[in-house]
mmCIF file of C-alpha atoms (C1' of nucleotides) in Angstrom:
data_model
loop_
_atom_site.group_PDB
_atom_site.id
_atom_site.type_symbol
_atom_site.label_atom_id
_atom_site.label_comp_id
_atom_site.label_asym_id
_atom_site.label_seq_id
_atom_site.Cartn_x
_atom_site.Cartn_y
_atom_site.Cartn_z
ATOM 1 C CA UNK H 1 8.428 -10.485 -21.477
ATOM 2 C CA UNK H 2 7.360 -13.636 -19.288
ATOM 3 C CA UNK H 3 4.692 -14.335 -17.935
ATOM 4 C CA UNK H 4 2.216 -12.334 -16.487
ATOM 5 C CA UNK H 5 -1.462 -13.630 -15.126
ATOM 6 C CA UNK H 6 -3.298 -9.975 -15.226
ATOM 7 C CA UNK H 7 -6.284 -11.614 -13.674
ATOM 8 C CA UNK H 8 -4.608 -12.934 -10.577
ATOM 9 C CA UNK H 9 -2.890 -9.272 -9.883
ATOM 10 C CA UNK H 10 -5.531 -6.822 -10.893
ATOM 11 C CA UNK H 11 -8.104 -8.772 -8.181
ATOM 12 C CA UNK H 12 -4.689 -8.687 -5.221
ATOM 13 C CA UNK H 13 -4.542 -4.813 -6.681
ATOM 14 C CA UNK H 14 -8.672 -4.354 -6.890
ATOM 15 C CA UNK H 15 -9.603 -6.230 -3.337
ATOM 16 C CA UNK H 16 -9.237 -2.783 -1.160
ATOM 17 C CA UNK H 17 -9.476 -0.381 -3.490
ATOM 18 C CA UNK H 18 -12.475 0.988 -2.538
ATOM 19 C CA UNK H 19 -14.554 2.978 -5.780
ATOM 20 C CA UNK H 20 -11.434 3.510 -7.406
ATOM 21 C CA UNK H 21 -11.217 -0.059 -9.458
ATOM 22 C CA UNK H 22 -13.057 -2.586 -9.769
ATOM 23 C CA UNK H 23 -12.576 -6.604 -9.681
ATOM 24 C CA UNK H 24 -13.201 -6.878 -13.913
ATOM 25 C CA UNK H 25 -10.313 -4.375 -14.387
ATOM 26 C CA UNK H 26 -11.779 -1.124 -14.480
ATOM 27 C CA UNK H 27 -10.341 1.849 -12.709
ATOM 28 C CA UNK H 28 -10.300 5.609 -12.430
ATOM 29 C CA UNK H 29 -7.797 7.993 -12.870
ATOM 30 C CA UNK H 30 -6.877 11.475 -13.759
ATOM 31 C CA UNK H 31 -5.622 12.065 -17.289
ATOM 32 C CA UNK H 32 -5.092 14.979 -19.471
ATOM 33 C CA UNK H 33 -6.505 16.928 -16.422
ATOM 34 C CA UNK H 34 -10.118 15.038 -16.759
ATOM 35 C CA UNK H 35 -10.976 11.894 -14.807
ATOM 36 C CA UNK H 36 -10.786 8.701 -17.199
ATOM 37 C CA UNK H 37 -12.082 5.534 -16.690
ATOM 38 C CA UNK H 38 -9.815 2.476 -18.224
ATOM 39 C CA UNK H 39 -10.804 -0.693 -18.392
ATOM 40 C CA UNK H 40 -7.902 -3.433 -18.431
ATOM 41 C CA UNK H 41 -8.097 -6.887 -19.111
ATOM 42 C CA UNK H 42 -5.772 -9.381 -21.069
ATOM 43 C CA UNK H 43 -6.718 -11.577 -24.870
ATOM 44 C CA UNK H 44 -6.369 -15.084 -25.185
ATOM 45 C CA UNK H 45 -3.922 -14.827 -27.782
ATOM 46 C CA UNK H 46 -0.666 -16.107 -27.572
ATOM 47 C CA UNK H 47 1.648 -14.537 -26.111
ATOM 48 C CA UNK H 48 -1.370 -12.750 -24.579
ATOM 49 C CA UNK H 49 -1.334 -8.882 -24.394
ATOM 50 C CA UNK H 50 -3.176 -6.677 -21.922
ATOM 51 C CA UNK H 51 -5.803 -4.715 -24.020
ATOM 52 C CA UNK H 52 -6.736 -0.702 -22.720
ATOM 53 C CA UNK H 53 -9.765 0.787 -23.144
ATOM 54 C CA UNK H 54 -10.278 4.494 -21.874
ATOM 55 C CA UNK H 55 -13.469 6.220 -22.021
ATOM 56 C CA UNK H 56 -13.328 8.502 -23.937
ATOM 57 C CA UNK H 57 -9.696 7.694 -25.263
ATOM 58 C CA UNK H 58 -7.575 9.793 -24.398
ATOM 59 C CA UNK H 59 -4.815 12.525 -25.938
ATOM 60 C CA UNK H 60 -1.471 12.022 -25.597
ATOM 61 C CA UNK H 61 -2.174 7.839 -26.448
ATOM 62 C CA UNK H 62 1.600 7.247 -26.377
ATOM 63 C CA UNK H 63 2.320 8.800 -22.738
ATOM 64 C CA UNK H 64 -1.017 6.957 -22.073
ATOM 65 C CA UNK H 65 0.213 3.755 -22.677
ATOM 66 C CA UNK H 66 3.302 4.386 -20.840
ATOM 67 C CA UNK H 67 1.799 4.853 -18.051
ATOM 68 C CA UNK H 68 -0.223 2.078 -17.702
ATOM 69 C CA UNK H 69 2.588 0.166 -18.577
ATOM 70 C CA UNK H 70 4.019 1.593 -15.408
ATOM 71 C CA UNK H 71 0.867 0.770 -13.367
ATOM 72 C CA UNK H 72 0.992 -2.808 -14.314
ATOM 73 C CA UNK H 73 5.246 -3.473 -14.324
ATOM 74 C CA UNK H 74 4.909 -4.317 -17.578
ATOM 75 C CA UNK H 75 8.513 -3.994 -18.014
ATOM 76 C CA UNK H 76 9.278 -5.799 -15.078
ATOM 77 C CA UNK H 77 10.803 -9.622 -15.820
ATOM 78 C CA UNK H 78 9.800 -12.000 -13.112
ATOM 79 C CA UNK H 79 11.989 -15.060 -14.651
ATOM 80 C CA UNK H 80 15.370 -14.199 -12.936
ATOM 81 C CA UNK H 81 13.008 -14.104 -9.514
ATOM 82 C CA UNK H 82 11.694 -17.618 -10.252
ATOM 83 C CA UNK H 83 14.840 -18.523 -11.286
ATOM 84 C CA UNK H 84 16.130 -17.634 -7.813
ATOM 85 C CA UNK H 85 12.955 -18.414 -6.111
ATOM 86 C CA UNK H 86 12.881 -22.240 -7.523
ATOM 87 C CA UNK H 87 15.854 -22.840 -5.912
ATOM 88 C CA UNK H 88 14.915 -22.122 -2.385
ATOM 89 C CA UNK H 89 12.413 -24.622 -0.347
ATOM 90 C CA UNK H 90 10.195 -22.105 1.270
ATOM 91 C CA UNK H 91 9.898 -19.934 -1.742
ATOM 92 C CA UNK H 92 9.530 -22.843 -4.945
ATOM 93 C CA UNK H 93 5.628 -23.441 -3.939
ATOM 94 C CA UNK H 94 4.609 -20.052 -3.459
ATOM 95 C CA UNK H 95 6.001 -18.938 -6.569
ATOM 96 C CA UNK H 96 4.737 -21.919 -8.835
ATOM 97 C CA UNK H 97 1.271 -21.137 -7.052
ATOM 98 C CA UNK H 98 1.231 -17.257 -8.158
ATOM 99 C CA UNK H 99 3.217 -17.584 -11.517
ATOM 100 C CA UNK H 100 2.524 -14.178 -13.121
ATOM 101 C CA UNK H 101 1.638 -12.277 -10.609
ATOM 102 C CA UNK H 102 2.871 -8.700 -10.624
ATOM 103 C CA UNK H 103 2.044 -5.628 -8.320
ATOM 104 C CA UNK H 104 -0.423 -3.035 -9.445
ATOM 105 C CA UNK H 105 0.862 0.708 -8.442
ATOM 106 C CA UNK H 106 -1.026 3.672 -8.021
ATOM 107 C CA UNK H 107 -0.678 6.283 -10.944
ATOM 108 C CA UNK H 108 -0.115 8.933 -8.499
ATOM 109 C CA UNK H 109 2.237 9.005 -5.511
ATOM 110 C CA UNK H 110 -0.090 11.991 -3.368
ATOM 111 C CA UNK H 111 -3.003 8.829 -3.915
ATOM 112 C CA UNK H 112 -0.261 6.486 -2.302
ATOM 113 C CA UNK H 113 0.530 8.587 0.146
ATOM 114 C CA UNK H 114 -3.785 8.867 0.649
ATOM 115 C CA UNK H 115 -3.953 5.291 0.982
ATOM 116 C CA UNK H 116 -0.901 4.860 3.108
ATOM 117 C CA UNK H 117 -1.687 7.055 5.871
ATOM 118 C CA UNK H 118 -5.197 5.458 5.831
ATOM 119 C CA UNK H 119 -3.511 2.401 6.427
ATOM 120 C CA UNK H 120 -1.219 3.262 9.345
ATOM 121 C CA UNK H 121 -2.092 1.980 12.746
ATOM 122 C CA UNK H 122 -5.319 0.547 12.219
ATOM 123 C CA UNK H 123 -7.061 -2.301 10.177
ATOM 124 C CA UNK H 124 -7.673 -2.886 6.082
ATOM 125 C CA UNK H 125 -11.150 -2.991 6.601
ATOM 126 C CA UNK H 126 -11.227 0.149 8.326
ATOM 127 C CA UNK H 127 -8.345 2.203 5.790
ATOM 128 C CA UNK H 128 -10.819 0.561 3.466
ATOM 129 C CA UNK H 129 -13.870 2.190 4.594
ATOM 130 C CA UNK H 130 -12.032 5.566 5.448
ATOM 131 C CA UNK H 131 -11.064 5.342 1.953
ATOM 132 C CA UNK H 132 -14.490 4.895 0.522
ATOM 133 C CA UNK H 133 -15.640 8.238 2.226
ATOM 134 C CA UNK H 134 -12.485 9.934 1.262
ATOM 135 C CA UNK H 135 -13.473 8.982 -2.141
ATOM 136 C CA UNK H 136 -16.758 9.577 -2.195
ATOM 137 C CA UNK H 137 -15.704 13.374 -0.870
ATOM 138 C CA UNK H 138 -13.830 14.461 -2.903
ATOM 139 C CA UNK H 139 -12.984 11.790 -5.674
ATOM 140 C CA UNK H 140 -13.865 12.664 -9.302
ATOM 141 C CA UNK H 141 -16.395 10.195 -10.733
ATOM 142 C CA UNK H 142 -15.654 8.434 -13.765
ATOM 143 C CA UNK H 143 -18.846 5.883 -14.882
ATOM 144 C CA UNK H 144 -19.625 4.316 -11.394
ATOM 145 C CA UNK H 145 -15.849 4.635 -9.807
ATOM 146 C CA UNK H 146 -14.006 7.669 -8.707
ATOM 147 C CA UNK H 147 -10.437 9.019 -9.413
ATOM 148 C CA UNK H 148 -8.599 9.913 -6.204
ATOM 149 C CA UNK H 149 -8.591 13.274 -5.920
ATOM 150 C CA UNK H 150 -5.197 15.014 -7.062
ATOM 151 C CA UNK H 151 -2.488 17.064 -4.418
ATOM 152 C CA UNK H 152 -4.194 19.904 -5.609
ATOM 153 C CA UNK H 153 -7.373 19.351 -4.663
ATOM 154 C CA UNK H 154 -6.810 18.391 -1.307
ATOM 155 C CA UNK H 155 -4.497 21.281 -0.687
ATOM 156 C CA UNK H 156 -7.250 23.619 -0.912
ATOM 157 C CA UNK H 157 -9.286 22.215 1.579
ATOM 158 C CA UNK H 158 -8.975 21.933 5.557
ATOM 159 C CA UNK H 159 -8.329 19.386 8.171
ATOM 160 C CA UNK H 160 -11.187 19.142 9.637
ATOM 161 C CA UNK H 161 -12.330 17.967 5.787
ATOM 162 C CA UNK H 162 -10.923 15.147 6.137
ATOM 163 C CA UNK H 163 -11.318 14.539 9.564
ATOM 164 C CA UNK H 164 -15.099 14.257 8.373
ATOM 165 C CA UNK H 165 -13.846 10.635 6.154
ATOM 166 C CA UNK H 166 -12.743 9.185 9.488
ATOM 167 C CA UNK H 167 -9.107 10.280 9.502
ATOM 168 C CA UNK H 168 -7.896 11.154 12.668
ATOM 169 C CA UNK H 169 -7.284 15.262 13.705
ATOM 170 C CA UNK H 170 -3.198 14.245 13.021
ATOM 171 C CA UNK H 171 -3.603 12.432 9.793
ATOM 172 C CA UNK H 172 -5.889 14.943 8.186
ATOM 173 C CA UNK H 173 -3.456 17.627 8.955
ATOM 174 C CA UNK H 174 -0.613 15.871 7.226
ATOM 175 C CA UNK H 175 -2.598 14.754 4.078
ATOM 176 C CA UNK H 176 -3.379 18.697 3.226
ATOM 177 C CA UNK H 177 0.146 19.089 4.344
ATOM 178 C CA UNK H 178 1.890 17.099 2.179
ATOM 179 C CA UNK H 179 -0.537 17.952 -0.919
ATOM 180 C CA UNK H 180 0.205 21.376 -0.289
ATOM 181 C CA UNK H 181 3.956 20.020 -0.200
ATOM 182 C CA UNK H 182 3.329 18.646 -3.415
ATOM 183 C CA UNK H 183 1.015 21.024 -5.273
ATOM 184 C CA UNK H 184 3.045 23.646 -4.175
ATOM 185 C CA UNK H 185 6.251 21.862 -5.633
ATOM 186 C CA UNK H 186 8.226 21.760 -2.773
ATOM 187 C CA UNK H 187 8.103 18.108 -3.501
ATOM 188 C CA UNK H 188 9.170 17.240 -6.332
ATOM 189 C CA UNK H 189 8.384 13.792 -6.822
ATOM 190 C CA UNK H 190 9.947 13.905 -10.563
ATOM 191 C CA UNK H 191 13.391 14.352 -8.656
ATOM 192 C CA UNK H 192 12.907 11.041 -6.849
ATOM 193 C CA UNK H 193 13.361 8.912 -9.968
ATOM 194 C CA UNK H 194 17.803 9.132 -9.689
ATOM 195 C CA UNK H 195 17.817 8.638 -5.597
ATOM 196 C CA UNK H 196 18.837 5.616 -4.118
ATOM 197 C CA UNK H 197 16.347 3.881 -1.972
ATOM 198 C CA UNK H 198 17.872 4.526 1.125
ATOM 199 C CA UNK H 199 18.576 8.012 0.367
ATOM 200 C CA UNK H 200 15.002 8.401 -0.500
ATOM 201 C CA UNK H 201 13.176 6.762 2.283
ATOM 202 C CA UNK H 202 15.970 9.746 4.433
ATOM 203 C CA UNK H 203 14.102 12.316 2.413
ATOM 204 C CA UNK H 204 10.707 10.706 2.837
ATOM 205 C CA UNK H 205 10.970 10.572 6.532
ATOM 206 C CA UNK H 206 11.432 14.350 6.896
ATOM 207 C CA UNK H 207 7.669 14.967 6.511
ATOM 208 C CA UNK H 208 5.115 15.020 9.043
ATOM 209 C CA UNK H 209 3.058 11.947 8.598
ATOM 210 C CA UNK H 210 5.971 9.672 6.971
ATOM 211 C CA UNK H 211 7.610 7.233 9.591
ATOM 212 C CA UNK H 212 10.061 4.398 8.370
ATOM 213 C CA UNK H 213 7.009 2.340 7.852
ATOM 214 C CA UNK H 214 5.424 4.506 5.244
ATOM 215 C CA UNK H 215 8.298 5.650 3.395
ATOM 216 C CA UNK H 216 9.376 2.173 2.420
ATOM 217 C CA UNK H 217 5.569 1.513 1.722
ATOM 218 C CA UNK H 218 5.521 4.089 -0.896
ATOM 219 C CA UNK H 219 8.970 3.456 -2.682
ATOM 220 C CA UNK H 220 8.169 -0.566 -2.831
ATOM 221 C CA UNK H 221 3.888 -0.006 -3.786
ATOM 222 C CA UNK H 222 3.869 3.319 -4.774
ATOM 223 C CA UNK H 223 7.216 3.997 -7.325
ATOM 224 C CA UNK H 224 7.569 0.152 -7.909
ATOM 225 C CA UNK H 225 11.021 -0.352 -5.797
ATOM 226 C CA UNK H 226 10.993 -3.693 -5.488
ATOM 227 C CA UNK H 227 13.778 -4.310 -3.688
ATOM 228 C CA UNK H 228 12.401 -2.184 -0.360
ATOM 229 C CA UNK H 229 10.814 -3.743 2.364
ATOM 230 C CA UNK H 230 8.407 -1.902 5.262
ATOM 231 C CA UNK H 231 10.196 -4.299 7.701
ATOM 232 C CA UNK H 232 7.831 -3.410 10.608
ATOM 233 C CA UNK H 233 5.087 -4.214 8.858
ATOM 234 C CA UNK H 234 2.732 -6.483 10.668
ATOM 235 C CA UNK H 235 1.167 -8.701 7.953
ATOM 236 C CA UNK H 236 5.153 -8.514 6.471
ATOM 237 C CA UNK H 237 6.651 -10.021 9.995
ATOM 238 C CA UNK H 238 3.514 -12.678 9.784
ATOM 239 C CA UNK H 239 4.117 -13.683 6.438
ATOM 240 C CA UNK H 240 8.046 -13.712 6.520
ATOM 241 C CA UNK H 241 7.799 -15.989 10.281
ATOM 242 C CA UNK H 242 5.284 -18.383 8.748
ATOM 243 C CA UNK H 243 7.304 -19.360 5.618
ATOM 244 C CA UNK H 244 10.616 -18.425 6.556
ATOM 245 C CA UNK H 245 10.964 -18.492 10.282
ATOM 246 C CA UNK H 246 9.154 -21.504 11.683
ATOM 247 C CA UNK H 247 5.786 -20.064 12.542
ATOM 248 C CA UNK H 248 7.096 -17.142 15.366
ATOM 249 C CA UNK H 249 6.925 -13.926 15.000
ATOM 250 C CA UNK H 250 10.109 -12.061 13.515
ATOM 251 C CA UNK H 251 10.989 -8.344 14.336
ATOM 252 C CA UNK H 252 11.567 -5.636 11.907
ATOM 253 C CA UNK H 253 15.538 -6.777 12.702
ATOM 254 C CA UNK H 254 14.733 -10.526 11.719
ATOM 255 C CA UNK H 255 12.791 -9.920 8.561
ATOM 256 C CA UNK H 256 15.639 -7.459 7.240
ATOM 257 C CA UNK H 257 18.013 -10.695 8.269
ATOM 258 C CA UNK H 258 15.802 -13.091 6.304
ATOM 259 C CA UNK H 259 15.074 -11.299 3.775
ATOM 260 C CA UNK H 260 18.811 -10.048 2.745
ATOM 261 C CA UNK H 261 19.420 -12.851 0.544
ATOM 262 C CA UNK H 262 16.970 -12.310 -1.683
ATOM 263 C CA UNK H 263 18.125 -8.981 -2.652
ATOM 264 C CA UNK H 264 17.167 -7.239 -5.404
ATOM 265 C CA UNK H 265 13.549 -8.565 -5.281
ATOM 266 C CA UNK H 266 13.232 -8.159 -1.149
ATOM 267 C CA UNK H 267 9.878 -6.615 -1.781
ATOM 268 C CA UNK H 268 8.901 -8.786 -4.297
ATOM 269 C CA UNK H 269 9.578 -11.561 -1.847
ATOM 270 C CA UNK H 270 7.084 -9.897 1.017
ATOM 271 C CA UNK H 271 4.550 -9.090 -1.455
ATOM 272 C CA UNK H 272 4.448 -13.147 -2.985
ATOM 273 C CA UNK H 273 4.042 -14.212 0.774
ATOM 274 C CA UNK H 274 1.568 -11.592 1.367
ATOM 275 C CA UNK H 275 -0.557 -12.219 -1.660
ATOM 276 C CA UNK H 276 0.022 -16.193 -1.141
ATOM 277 C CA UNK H 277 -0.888 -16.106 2.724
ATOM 278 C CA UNK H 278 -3.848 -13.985 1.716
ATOM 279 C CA UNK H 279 -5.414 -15.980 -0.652
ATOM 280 C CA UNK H 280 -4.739 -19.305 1.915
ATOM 281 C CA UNK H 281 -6.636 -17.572 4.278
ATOM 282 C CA UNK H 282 -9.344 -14.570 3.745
ATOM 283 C CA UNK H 283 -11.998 -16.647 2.810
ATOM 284 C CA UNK H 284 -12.415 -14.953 -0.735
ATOM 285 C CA UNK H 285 -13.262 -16.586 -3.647
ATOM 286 C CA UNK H 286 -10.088 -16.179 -5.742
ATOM 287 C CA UNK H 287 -10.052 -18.641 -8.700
ATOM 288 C CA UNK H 288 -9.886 -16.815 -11.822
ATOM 289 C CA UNK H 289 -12.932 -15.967 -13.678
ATOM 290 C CA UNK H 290 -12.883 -18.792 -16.952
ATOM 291 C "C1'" DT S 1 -17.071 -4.788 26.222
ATOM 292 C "C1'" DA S 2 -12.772 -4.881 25.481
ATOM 293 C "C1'" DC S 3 -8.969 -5.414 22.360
ATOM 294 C "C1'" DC S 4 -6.434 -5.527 18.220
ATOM 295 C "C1'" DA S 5 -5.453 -3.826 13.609
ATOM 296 C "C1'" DG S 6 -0.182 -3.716 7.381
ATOM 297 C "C1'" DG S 7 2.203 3.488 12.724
ATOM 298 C "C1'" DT S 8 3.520 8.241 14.043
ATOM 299 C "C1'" DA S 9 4.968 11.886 16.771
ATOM 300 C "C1'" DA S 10 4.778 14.174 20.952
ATOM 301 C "C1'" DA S 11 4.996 13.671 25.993
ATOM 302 C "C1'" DA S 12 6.867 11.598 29.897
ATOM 303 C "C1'" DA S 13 10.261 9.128 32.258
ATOM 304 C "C1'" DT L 1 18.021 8.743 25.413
ATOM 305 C "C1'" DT L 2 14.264 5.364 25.785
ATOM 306 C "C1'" DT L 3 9.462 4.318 26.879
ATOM 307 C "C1'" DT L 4 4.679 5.475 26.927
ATOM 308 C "C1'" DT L 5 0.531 7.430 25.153
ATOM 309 C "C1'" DA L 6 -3.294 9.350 22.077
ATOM 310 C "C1'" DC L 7 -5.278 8.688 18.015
ATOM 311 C "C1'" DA L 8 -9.852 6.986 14.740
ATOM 312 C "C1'" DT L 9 -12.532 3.128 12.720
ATOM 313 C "C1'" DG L 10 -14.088 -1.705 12.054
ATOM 314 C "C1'" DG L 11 -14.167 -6.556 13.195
ATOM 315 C "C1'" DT L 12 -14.350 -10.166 16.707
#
DNA sequence: TACCAGGTAAAAA
DNA sequence: TTTTTACATGGT
């Protein structure tokens, strides 16, 4: 189904995620209640084909695959995008420079919830460190990574818990409130699968913890939404001024203006600018390994 | 040393 | 109703 450069998304996906993956396609996650290690990466062959190796392999292969097949948007077909995208001045070069590249989701929505209230407010590299306690903590190892802990687990512990990763007092209390949310099934995140975006960012915003910002966070990174945009997101209004805007800086208004016309792939469209600005700019080496 | 960084909710005005 | 403030950590 198209294209798809593995390399290029699993180091965007890999680059802050602390001990839970690493930059040769390894990660940790929970699976059949016991924490797996996978390792990803994609043959040579043509049409190439992402190859899975879990250690030790585990039951229920077929769900398994599925999945990770959901991790990666495997399903998803970028060619209508580029399509679109080729046909637009400020869009053509960043998509011919990234051809391929997909998001990589988190497995579980409580971890996306984990790493986006780490990442409210203050910096990557500091969500990033907060995040390396957190996992640390109370992750499950898997070889030399960790699984992040499940709703469960972090339900049974206490604020001040987390508060210890570098959390603040208000974002530890909603993390064990929303895993207890979750663990307790009073959210069902099955149920989410039929709503509507905007219906489900409504519901999203009802809990303690979850402003506009990170309810559009998790439906576009966390359940693969790719149409949703966290509007007043600062690296978003960077991105969407400096290729679409003439270099200012747009408000959460403007980049929902210039961003309408891309609809369905509005996210898609943040997340190419994001992942092109970022590898313009961070200093990291990010040529693919030959 | 300040100040800012991929926000949120509660207090104050 | 709208505006202001506290919050935690890491980089500059």
């Amino acid at each position: 189904m198209g294209p798809y450069n593995f390399a290029l998304s699993w180091r965007l996906f890999s680059a802050y995620a602390a001990g839970n993956a690493s930059e040769r396609g390894s990660v940790a996650i929970w699976w059949d209640g016991k924490p797996t290690l996978l390792y990803l990466r994609q043959t040579r062959e043509e049409p190439p084909v992402i190859e899975l190796i879990a250690d030790p392999m585990p039951a229920r292969a077929r769900e398994f695959q599925s999945m990770v097949r959901k991790m990666l948007h495997a399903d998803l077909d970028l060619e209508p995008f580029y399509r679109r995208a080729r046909r637009d001045k400020a869009l053509r070069p960043v998509v011919n420079a990234l051809v391929g590249l997909k998001p990589v989701r988190p497995p579980d929505m409580f971890q996306m919830m984990v790493i986006a209230l780490s990442e409210q407010q203050v910096s990557m590299a500091a969500a990033h460190r907060v995040r390396e306690r957190f996992l640390s903590a109370f992750g499950a190892r898997a070889g030399r990574l960790f699984a992040f802990p499940r709703a469960a687990d972090i339900a049974a512990l206490e604020a001040k818990d987390l508060r210890a990763c570098g959390f603040s007092a208000r974002k530890a209390e909603y993390l064990v409130s929303l895993a207890c949310k979750i663990a307790g099934g009073e959210m069902d995140i099955a149920s989410w699968e039929g709503m509507a975006d905007g219906e489900l960012i409504d519901l999203l915003r009802g809990y303690p913890g979850i402003g506009e910002w990170t309810a559009e966070y998790l439906l576009v990174r966390g359940l693969g939404r790719l149409d949703v945009v966290p509007a007043s997101d600062l690296g978003v209004r960077r991105v969407v001024g400096r290729y679409l805007a003439g270099g200012r800086e747009p408000t959460s208004a403007e980049v929902r203006e210039l961003l309408a016309k891309w609809s369905p792939w509005r996210g898609l469209v943040a997340f190419y600018l994001l992942a092109h600005h970022r590898m313009a700019t961070d200093g990291r080496n990010w040529s693919l390994p030959t």
